[in-house]
PDB file of C-alpha atoms in Angstrom:
ATOM      1  CA  MET X   1      94.708 102.170  66.080  1.00 87.00           C
ATOM      2  CA  ILE X   2      97.883 100.673  68.413  1.00 90.00           C
ATOM      3  CA  LYS X   3      99.848  98.427  66.738  1.00 91.00           C
ATOM      4  CA  VAL X   4     100.857  95.351  69.574  1.00 93.00           C
ATOM      5  CA  LYS X   5     103.665  93.442  69.477  1.00 92.00           C
ATOM      6  CA  GLU X   6     102.045  91.251  72.453  1.00 95.00           C
ATOM      7  CA  ALA X   7      99.379  88.732  71.664  1.00 94.00           C
ATOM      8  CA  ILE X   8      96.455  89.910  73.981  1.00 96.00           C
ATOM      9  CA  ILE X   9      94.700  87.693  76.149  1.00 97.00           C
ATOM     10  CA  VAL X  10      90.835  88.288  77.082  1.00 97.00           C
ATOM     11  CA  GLU X  11      88.380  86.666  78.464  1.00 96.00           C
ATOM     12  CA  GLY X  12      85.396  86.072  75.341  1.00 94.00           C
ATOM     13  CA  LYS X  13      84.321  87.069  71.460  1.00 94.00           C
ATOM     14  CA  TYR X  14      82.990  90.380  72.682  1.00 94.00           C
ATOM     15  CA  ASP X  15      85.980  91.461  75.044  1.00 96.00           C
ATOM     16  CA  LYS X  16      87.755  90.265  70.815  1.00 94.00           C
ATOM     17  CA  ILE X  17      85.301  92.232  69.025  1.00 94.00           C
ATOM     18  CA  LYS X  18      85.131  95.543  70.779  1.00 95.00           C
ATOM     19  CA  LEU X  19      89.316  94.658  70.627  1.00 96.00           C
ATOM     20  CA  SER X  20      89.469  94.372  67.141  1.00 93.00           C
ATOM     21  CA  ASN X  21      88.173  98.188  66.715  1.00 93.00           C
ATOM     22  CA  PHE X  22      91.484  99.981  67.426  1.00 93.00           C
ATOM     23  CA  ILE X  23      94.111  97.286  68.093  1.00 93.00           C
ATOM     24  CA  ASP X  24      96.548  96.206  65.380  1.00 89.00           C
ATOM     25  CA  GLY X  25      97.220  92.702  66.306  1.00 89.00           C
ATOM     26  CA  LEU X  26      96.389  89.462  67.639  1.00 92.00           C
ATOM     27  CA  ILE X  27      93.937  89.320  70.252  1.00 93.00           C
ATOM     28  CA  ILE X  28      93.000  85.311  71.924  1.00 93.00           C
ATOM     29  CA  THR X  29      89.667  84.957  73.821  1.00 95.00           C
ATOM     30  CA  THR X  30      90.053  82.145  76.259  1.00 96.00           C
ATOM     31  CA  ASP X  31      86.421  81.239  76.631  1.00 94.00           C
ATOM     32  CA  GLY X  32      86.306  82.572  80.095  1.00 95.00           C
ATOM     33  CA  PHE X  33      87.044  80.041  82.187  1.00 97.00           C
ATOM     34  CA  GLY X  34      87.406  77.177  79.542  1.00 95.00           C
ATOM     35  CA  VAL X  35      91.292  77.482  78.945  1.00 95.00           C
ATOM     36  CA  PHE X  36      91.042  75.774  82.821  1.00 96.00           C
ATOM     37  CA  LYS X  37      90.377  72.325  80.139  1.00 95.00           C
ATOM     38  CA  ASP X  38      91.453  73.199  77.049  1.00 92.00           C
ATOM     39  CA  LYS X  39      94.881  72.201  76.582  1.00 90.00           C
ATOM     40  CA  GLU X  40      95.561  73.887  72.696  1.00 87.00           C
ATOM     41  CA  LYS X  41      94.634  76.651  74.056  1.00 90.00           C
ATOM     42  CA  GLN X  42      97.122  76.397  76.453  1.00 93.00           C
ATOM     43  CA  THR X  43     100.194  75.204  74.843  1.00 90.00           C
ATOM     44  CA  LEU X  44      99.401  78.432  72.535  1.00 88.00           C
ATOM     45  CA  ILE X  45      99.778  80.700  74.783  1.00 93.00           C
ATOM     46  CA  ARG X  46     102.463  79.769  75.792  1.00 92.00           C
ATOM     47  CA  HIS X  47     103.983  79.553  72.189  1.00 88.00           C
ATOM     48  CA  LEU X  48     102.917  83.096  71.959  1.00 92.00           C
ATOM     49  CA  ALA X  49     104.423  83.910  75.308  1.00 93.00           C
ATOM     50  CA  GLU X  50     107.322  81.952  73.897  1.00 90.00           C
ATOM     51  CA  LYS X  51     107.557  84.331  70.644  1.00 88.00           C
ATOM     52  CA  ARG X  52     106.024  87.243  71.710  1.00 91.00           C
ATOM     53  CA  GLY X  53     104.714  87.815  75.102  1.00 94.00           C
ATOM     54  CA  ILE X  54     101.716  88.332  76.747  1.00 97.00           C
ATOM     55  CA  LEU X  55      99.505  90.792  77.622  1.00 97.00           C
ATOM     56  CA  ILE X  56      96.569  89.884  80.113  1.00 97.00           C
ATOM     57  CA  LEU X  57      93.768  92.124  79.469  1.00 97.00           C
ATOM     58  CA  THR X  58      90.508  90.747  81.773  1.00 96.00           C
ATOM     59  CA  ASP X  59      88.159  91.591  83.795  1.00 93.00           C
ATOM     60  CA  SER X  60      88.454  93.103  86.820  1.00 90.00           C
ATOM     61  CA  ASP X  61      85.595  91.111  89.127  1.00 91.00           C
ATOM     62  CA  SER X  62      86.777  88.115  90.729  1.00 91.00           C
ATOM     63  CA  ALA X  63      86.523  85.548  87.909  1.00 93.00           C
ATOM     64  CA  GLY X  64      88.710  87.869  85.801  1.00 93.00           C
ATOM     65  CA  PHE X  65      91.662  87.382  88.387  1.00 95.00           C
ATOM     66  CA  VAL X  66      90.870  83.698  88.703  1.00 96.00           C
ATOM     67  CA  ILE X  67      91.854  83.505  85.237  1.00 97.00           C
ATOM     68  CA  ARG X  68      95.286  86.500  84.955  1.00 96.00           C
ATOM     69  CA  ASN X  69      96.444  84.078  87.960  1.00 95.00           C
ATOM     70  CA  PHE X  70      95.347  80.669  85.832  1.00 97.00           C
ATOM     71  CA  LEU X  71      97.259  81.921  83.719  1.00 96.00           C
ATOM     72  CA  LYS X  72     100.257  82.946  85.749  1.00 94.00           C
ATOM     73  CA  GLY X  73     100.684  80.134  86.502  1.00 94.00           C
ATOM     74  CA  THR X  74     101.317  78.690  83.118  1.00 93.00           C
ATOM     75  CA  VAL X  75     103.967  80.819  82.071  1.00 95.00           C
ATOM     76  CA  PRO X  76     106.937  82.693  82.869  1.00 95.00           C
ATOM     77  CA  SER X  77     106.354  85.908  84.170  1.00 92.00           C
ATOM     78  CA  ASP X  78     109.229  87.502  81.991  1.00 94.00           C
ATOM     79  CA  GLN X  79     106.594  87.014  79.279  1.00 96.00           C
ATOM     80  CA  ILE X  80     103.449  88.514  80.984  1.00 96.00           C
ATOM     81  CA  ARG X  81     102.671  91.896  80.351  1.00 95.00           C
ATOM     82  CA  HIS X  82      99.883  92.847  82.679  1.00 95.00           C
ATOM     83  CA  ALA X  83      96.619  95.557  81.437  1.00 95.00           C
ATOM     84  CA  PHE X  84      93.948  96.621  83.978  1.00 93.00           C
ATOM     85  CA  ILE X  85      90.993  98.940  83.658  1.00 92.00           C
ATOM     86  CA  PRO X  86      89.705 100.152  86.746  1.00 89.00           C
ATOM     87  CA  ASP X  87      86.354  99.423  89.290  1.00 88.00           C
ATOM     88  CA  ILE X  88      84.247 101.328  87.246  1.00 88.00           C
ATOM     89  CA  SER X  89      80.304 100.377  87.892  1.00 85.00           C
ATOM     90  CA  GLY X  90      77.924  99.369  85.639  1.00 86.00           C
ATOM     91  CA  LYS X  91      76.689  96.811  83.217  1.00 85.00           C
ATOM     92  CA  GLU X  92      77.153  95.775  79.007  1.00 84.00           C
ATOM     93  CA  LYS X  93      75.161  97.149  76.756  1.00 83.00           C
ATOM     94  CA  ARG X  94      73.874  93.283  75.292  1.00 84.00           C
ATOM     95  CA  LYS X  95      73.197  92.782  79.161  1.00 84.00           C
ATOM     96  CA  THR X  96      69.587  93.201  81.109  1.00 80.00           C
ATOM     97  CA  ARG X  97      71.580  92.966  84.857  1.00 82.00           C
ATOM     98  CA  PRO X  98      74.686  93.522  85.628  1.00 77.00           C
ATOM     99  CA  SER X  99      76.804  91.192  86.250  1.00 81.00           C
ATOM    100  CA  LYS X 100      77.466  88.879  90.049  1.00 82.00           C
ATOM    101  CA  GLU X 101      79.443  92.165  91.075  1.00 85.00           C
ATOM    102  CA  GLY X 102      78.138  94.858  89.309  1.00 85.00           C
ATOM    103  CA  LYS X 103      80.763  96.084  87.119  1.00 89.00           C
ATOM    104  CA  LEU X 104      82.180  96.559  84.190  1.00 91.00           C
ATOM    105  CA  GLY X 105      83.861  94.439  81.734  1.00 90.00           C
ATOM    106  CA  VAL X 106      86.517  94.844  79.142  1.00 94.00           C
ATOM    107  CA  GLU X 107      84.028  95.160  76.561  1.00 93.00           C
ATOM    108  CA  GLY X 108      82.209  98.123  78.537  1.00 92.00           C
ATOM    109  CA  ILE X 109      85.068  99.839  78.999  1.00 93.00           C
ATOM    110  CA  SER X 110      86.100 103.042  76.495  1.00 92.00           C
ATOM    111  CA  GLU X 111      88.532 102.650  73.910  1.00 93.00           C
ATOM    112  CA  GLU X 112      91.296 105.276  75.766  1.00 92.00           C
ATOM    113  CA  ILE X 113      90.570 103.957  79.448  1.00 93.00           C
ATOM    114  CA  ILE X 114      91.430 100.670  77.785  1.00 95.00           C
ATOM    115  CA  GLU X 115      93.818 101.690  75.231  1.00 92.00           C
ATOM    116  CA  LYS X 116      95.415 103.804  78.125  1.00 90.00           C
ATOM    117  CA  ALA X 117      96.051 100.180  79.964  1.00 92.00           C
ATOM    118  CA  ILE X 118      97.522  98.758  77.073  1.00 93.00           C
ATOM    119  CA  ILE X 119     100.199 101.320  77.438  1.00 89.00           C
ATOM    120  CA  SER X 120     100.252 101.504  80.638  1.00 87.00           C
ATOM    121  CA  SER X 121     101.211  98.001  80.370  1.00 91.00           C
ATOM    122  CA  GLY X 122     104.808  98.348  79.650  1.00 88.00           C
ATOM    123  CA  ALA X 123     103.288  96.706  76.039  1.00 90.00           C
ATOM    124  CA  GLN X 124     105.284  97.388  72.671  1.00 90.00           C
ATOM    125  CA  CYS X 125     102.836  99.513  71.341  1.00 87.00           C
ATOM    126  CA  SER X 126     103.324 102.120  68.254  1.00 79.00           C
ATOM    127  CA  SER X 127     101.893 104.783  69.848  1.00 52.00           C
ATOM    128  CA  GLU X 128     104.939 106.710  71.298  1.00 43.00           C
ATOM    129  CA  SER X 129     102.922 107.589  74.614  1.00 44.00           C
ATOM    130  CA  GLY X 130     103.987 103.929  75.716  1.00 44.00           C
ATOM    131  CA  ARG X 131     107.002 103.354  77.818  1.00 46.00           C
ATOM    132  CA  LYS X 132     109.434 100.452  77.385  1.00 48.00           C
ATOM    133  CA  LYS X 133     111.274  99.722  80.769  1.00 46.00           C
ATOM    134  CA  THR X 134     113.706  97.468  81.446  1.00 49.00           C
ATOM    135  CA  GLN X 135     114.363  97.974  85.631  1.00 51.00           C
ATOM    136  CA  LYS X 136     112.181  96.949  88.015  1.00 57.00           C
ATOM    137  CA  ASP X 137     113.036  99.318  90.948  1.00 78.00           C
ATOM    138  CA  ILE X 138     109.943  99.477  93.252  1.00 91.00           C
ATOM    139  CA  THR X 139     110.542  97.144  96.239  1.00 93.00           C
ATOM    140  CA  LYS X 140     108.504  95.095  98.544  1.00 93.00           C
ATOM    141  CA  THR X 141     110.612  97.289 100.791  1.00 94.00           C
ATOM    142  CA  ASP X 142     109.133 100.321  99.404  1.00 94.00           C
ATOM    143  CA  LEU X 143     105.787  99.580  99.677  1.00 95.00           C
ATOM    144  CA  PHE X 144     106.579  98.217 103.871  1.00 94.00           C
ATOM    145  CA  ILE X 145     107.983 102.163 104.435  1.00 93.00           C
ATOM    146  CA  TYR X 146     105.331 104.067 102.901  1.00 95.00           C
ATOM    147  CA  GLY X 147     102.650 101.208 104.782  1.00 95.00           C
ATOM    148  CA  LEU X 148     101.496  99.208 102.619  1.00 94.00           C
ATOM    149  CA  SER X 149     102.493  96.450 103.763  1.00 93.00           C
ATOM    150  CA  GLY X 150     103.626  94.550 106.791  1.00 92.00           C
ATOM    151  CA  GLY X 151     101.291  97.360 109.056  1.00 91.00           C
ATOM    152  CA  GLU X 152      98.085  97.740 110.665  1.00 91.00           C
ATOM    153  CA  ASN X 153      96.451  99.837 107.954  1.00 93.00           C
ATOM    154  CA  SER X 154      98.402  98.230 104.575  1.00 94.00           C
ATOM    155  CA  THR X 155      95.145  97.128 102.755  1.00 93.00           C
ATOM    156  CA  GLU X 156      93.595 100.266 103.435  1.00 95.00           C
ATOM    157  CA  LYS X 157      96.560 102.379 101.980  1.00 95.00           C
ATOM    158  CA  ARG X 158      96.633  99.850  99.102  1.00 94.00           C
ATOM    159  CA  ASN X 159      93.362 100.816  98.237  1.00 93.00           C
ATOM    160  CA  ILE X 160      93.681 104.873  98.672  1.00 95.00           C
ATOM    161  CA  LEU X 161      96.753 103.762  95.813  1.00 95.00           C
ATOM    162  CA  LYS X 162      94.890 101.352  93.707  1.00 89.00           C
ATOM    163  CA  LYS X 163      91.768 103.777  93.658  1.00 88.00           C
ATOM    164  CA  HIS X 164      94.554 106.810  93.122  1.00 90.00           C
ATOM    165  CA  LEU X 165      95.410 104.854  90.313  1.00 85.00           C
ATOM    166  CA  GLY X 166      92.389 103.454  88.837  1.00 79.00           C
ATOM    167  CA  LEU X 167      93.515  99.910  89.619  1.00 79.00           C
ATOM    168  CA  PRO X 168      91.015  97.610  90.448  1.00 74.00           C
ATOM    169  CA  SER X 169      90.294  97.148  94.471  1.00 78.00           C
ATOM    170  CA  ASN X 170      90.928  93.258  94.746  1.00 75.00           C
ATOM    171  CA  MET X 171      94.756  92.928  93.052  1.00 77.00           C
ATOM    172  CA  THR X 172      96.975  91.290  95.718  1.00 78.00           C
ATOM    173  CA  ALA X 173      99.898  93.339  96.844  1.00 83.00           C
ATOM    174  CA  ASN X 174     102.107  91.581  94.913  1.00 80.00           C
ATOM    175  CA  LEU X 175     100.641  92.191  91.838  1.00 78.00           C
ATOM    176  CA  LEU X 176     100.479  95.687  92.548  1.00 86.00           C
ATOM    177  CA  LEU X 177     104.153  95.467  93.170  1.00 86.00           C
ATOM    178  CA  GLU X 178     104.836  93.835  89.530  1.00 75.00           C
ATOM    179  CA  THR X 179     101.541  96.444  87.991  1.00 77.00           C
ATOM    180  CA  LEU X 180     103.461  99.383  89.605  1.00 85.00           C
ATOM    181  CA  ASN X 181     106.940  98.767  88.141  1.00 76.00           C
ATOM    182  CA  CYS X 182     104.819  98.537  84.520  1.00 67.00           C
ATOM    183  CA  ILE X 183     103.084 101.957  84.954  1.00 75.00           C
ATOM    184  CA  ILE X 184     105.026 104.610  86.474  1.00 83.00           C
ATOM    185  CA  THR X 185     108.731 104.876  87.991  1.00 87.00           C
ATOM    186  CA  ARG X 186     109.725 104.522  91.961  1.00 91.00           C
ATOM    187  CA  ASP X 187     110.947 108.181  91.272  1.00 91.00           C
ATOM    188  CA  GLU X 188     107.007 108.494  90.699  1.00 92.00           C
ATOM    189  CA  PHE X 189     105.567 106.546  93.485  1.00 94.00           C
ATOM    190  CA  ILE X 190     107.274 108.284  96.377  1.00 94.00           C
ATOM    191  CA  SER X 191     106.205 111.192  95.253  1.00 95.00           C
ATOM    192  CA  ILE X 192     102.502 109.743  95.171  1.00 96.00           C
ATOM    193  CA  CYS X 193     103.097 108.146  98.418  1.00 96.00           C
ATOM    194  CA  GLU X 194     104.228 111.476 100.183  1.00 95.00           C
ATOM    195  CA  GLU X 195     101.469 113.269  98.412  1.00 95.00           C
ATOM    196  CA  LEU X 196      98.615 110.805  99.761  1.00 95.00           C
ATOM    197  CA  PHE X 197     100.353 109.357 103.094  1.00 92.00           C
ATOM    198  CA  SER X 198     102.200 112.292 104.769  1.00 84.00           C
TER     199      SER X 198
END
C-alpha cells in the first residue's frame, strides 16, 4: 500500500477498484468521456488540483490520451502530474474481447507496473523510492541536439526512447518532454541518448 497525496484521476470504476487494492489516496473517475459534459466533475477536479494536485493515470490508447489532453486543458500544468502505463497487448479478464487497439488498460496492468508509474511521475508518495524534483532541466534544445525533434528520423528516435523507458508510443514530443522531466534527470537523459543513438 502506498499513500499518494495527489488525487488520482482514472477513466472508469474498474480502474478505481484496481487502484483501491494498493493505493491509499483519493481516486476519481472521469466515467470515460463523461467528464467532457460533467461540469460538476470538472469543477471538483479543478478544486482538487488547486488544493492537493492531481495525478492523471489513463489508459495508453487513443481514448486515454483524449481524456488526458482534455484534463490538461482545464487544469494549470503546475497542478498536474502524469503517470503512464506502457503499451502492453492483451485483454482484461472481465472482457470477452480486447479493446479496439488491443492494449491493456489500467485495470489490466500489474500493481507493480502501476506503482512504478505513479512513483516515477514525481507524485508525493509515502514510498521512499518516489523522487521529488524541483526543477525541470531537460529542454527542447536537448531533444533537438539528440535528434528527437526537428530532424528526419526524429519520430523514429522518439519511439525508440519511449520504448526503452516503457512509455506509450502515441505521446507527443511536448508530452514526452514533460514526462522525461518527471522521471529522469538530464544526466540520465544524456546517458540514455548516447547509449541508444551513438
